[in-house]
Short mmCIF file of C-alpha atoms in Angstrom, two decimals:
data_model
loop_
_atom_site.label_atom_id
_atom_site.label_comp_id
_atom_site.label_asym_id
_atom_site.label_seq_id
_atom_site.Cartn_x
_atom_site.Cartn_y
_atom_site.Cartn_z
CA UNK E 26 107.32 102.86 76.42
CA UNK E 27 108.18 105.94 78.08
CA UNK E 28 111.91 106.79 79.62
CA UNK E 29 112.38 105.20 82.93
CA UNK E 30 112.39 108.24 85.65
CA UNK E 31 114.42 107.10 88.95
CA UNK E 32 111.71 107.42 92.39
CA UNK E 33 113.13 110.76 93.74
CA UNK E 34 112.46 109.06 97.29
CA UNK E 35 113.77 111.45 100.43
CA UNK E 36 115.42 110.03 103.42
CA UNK E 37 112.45 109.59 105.85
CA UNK E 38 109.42 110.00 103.53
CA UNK E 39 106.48 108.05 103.98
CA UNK E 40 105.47 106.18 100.93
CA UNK E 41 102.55 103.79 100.31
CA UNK E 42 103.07 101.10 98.06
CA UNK E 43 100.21 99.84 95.89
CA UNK E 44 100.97 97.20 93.38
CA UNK E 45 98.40 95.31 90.73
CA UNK E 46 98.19 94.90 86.98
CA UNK E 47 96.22 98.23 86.99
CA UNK E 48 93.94 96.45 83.78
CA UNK E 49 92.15 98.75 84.01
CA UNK E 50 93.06 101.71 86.78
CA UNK E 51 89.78 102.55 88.51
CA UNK E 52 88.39 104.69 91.01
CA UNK E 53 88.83 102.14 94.07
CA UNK E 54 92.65 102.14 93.40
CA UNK E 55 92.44 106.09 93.89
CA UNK E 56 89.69 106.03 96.58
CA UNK E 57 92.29 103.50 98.64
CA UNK E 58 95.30 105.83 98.11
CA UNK E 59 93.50 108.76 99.30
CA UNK E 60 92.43 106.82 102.08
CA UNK E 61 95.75 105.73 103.04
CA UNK E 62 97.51 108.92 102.77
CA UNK E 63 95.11 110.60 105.24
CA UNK E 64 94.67 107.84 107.51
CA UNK E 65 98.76 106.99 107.50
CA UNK E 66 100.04 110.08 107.09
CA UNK E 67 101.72 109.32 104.02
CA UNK E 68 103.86 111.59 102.16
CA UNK E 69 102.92 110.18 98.20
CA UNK E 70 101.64 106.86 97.33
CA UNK E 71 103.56 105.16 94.27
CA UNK E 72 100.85 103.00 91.88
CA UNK E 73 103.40 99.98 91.21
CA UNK E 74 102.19 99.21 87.38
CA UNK E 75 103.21 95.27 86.90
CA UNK E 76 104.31 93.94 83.67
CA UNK E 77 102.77 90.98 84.21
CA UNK E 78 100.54 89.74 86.88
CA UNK E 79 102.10 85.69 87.56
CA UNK E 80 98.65 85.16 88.93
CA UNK E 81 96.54 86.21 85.46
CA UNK E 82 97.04 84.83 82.14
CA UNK E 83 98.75 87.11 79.56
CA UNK E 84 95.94 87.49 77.67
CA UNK E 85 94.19 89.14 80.35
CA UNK E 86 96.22 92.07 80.14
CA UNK E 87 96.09 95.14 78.37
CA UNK E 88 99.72 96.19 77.09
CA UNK E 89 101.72 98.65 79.93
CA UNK E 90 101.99 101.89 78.61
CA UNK E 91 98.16 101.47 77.66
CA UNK E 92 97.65 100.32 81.46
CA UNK E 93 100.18 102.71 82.55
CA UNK E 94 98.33 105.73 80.97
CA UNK E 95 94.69 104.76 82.27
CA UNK E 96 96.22 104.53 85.66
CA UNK E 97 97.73 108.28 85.25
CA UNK E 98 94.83 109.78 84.45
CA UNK E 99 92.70 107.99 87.10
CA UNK E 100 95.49 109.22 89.85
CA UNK E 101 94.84 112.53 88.63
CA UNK E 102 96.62 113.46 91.80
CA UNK E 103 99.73 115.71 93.17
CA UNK E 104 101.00 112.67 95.26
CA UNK E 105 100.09 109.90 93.59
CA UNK E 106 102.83 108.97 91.34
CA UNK E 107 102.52 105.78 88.07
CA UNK E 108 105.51 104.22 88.09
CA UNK E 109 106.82 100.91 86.00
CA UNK E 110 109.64 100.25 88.01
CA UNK E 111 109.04 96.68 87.83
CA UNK E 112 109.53 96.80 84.15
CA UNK E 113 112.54 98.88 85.02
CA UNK E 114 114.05 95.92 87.46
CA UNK E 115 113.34 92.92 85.67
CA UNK E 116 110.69 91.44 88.75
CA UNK E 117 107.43 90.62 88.35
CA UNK E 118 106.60 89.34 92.06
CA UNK E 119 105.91 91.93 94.42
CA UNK E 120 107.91 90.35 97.43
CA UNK E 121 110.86 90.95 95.06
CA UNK E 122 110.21 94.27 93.90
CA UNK E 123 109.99 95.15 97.99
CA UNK E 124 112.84 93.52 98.53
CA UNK E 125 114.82 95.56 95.73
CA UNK E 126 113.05 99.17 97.33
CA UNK E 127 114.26 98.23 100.94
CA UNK E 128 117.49 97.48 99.39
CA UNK E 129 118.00 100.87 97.12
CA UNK E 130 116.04 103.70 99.52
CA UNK E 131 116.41 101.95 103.13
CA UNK E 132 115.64 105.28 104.79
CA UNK E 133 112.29 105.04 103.39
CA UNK E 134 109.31 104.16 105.31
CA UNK E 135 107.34 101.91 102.96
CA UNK E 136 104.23 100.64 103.63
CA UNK E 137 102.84 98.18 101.16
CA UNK E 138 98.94 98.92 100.05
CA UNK E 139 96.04 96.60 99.40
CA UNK E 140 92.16 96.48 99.27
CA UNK E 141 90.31 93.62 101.32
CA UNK E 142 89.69 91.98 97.96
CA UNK E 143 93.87 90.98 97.44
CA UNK E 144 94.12 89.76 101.15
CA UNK E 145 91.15 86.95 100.46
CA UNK E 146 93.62 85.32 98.22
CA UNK E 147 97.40 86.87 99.01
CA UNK E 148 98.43 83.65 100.26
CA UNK E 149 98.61 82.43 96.78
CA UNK E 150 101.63 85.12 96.20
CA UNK E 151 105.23 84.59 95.98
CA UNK E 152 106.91 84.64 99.67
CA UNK E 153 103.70 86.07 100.96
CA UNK E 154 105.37 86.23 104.30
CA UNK E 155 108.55 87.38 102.89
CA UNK E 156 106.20 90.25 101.80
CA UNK E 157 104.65 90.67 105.49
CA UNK E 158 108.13 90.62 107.19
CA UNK E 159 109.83 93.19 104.28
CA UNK E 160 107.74 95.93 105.40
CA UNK E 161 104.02 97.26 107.32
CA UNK E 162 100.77 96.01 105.23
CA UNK E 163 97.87 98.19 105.20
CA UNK E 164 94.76 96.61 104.20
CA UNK E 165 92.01 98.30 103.18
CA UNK E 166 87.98 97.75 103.37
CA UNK E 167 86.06 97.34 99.93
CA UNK E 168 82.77 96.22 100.08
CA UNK E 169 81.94 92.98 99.61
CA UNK E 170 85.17 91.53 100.78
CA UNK E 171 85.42 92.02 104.49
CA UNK E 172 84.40 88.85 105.73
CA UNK E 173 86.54 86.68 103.23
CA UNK E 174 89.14 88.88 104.03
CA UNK E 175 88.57 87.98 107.86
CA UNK E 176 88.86 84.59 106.68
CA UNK E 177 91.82 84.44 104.68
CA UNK E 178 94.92 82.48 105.47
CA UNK E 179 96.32 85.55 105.90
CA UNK E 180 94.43 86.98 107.99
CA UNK E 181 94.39 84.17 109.98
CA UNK E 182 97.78 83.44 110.39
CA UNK E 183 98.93 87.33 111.59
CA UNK E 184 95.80 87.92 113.55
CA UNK E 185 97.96 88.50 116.68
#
């Protein structure tokens, strides 16, 4: 594994947030970051490369640094940074790792990332509310999802 680099995070930036097991990176993680920077005027979007996904079996997964290195040269971008903080941290459930960025860069603006296809089942996540109360969720259209994703408990229960 690689050293650890700190997030050199400015007071005030705008960063997204997208989080997943990365197994493998692909072109819909980059297309939605892209997306999301132009559309939310982000500053940088940080890939959050899990060491674990709770949800998958472990021997689903591809080891990090292989996972971590597919997902840097997908990226392939100026502000799109890889980062295995979570490693780093010791958390594996994204409501926790949100709650530890709020906690160590609270003059960030986060805003947590995700593609129609997470929200059809992101009430199956750790403190999934926790999650929508830490910090603004952006979801994002991929075909094939967007009615499920209408659907979802989620969806459903912060329609308003």
């Amino acid at each position: 594994m690689s050293a650890y680099r700190p997030l050199a995070l400015p007071d005030g930036a705008r960063i997204g947030l997208l989080g997943g097991s990365f197994n493998p990176a692909h072109e819909g993680h980059r297309h939605i970051s892209l997306i999301a920077m132009r559309r939310l005027n982000l500053d940088r979007v940080i890939w959050l490369v899990t060491p674990q996904n709770p949800l998958k079996a472990s021997g689903e997964t591809s080891a990090l640094e292989t996972r971590m290195s597919s997902a840097r040269t997908i990226a392939n971008h100026s502000r799109i940074e890889v980062s295995d903080l979570e490693h780093h941290i010791g958390t594996v459930y994204t409501a926790d790792t949100l709650a530890w960025l709020v906690k160590h860069y609270g003059r960030v603006h986060f805003v947590w990332l995700m593609g129609a296809d997470n929200l059809v089942q992101f009430s199956q996540w750790k403190n999934w509310q926790g999650i929508m109360n830490t910090m603004p969720v952006a979801v994002i259209a991929r075909p094939g999802y967007s009615v499920a994703a209408r659907f979802s408990k989620m969806a459903h229960t912060y329609s308003r």
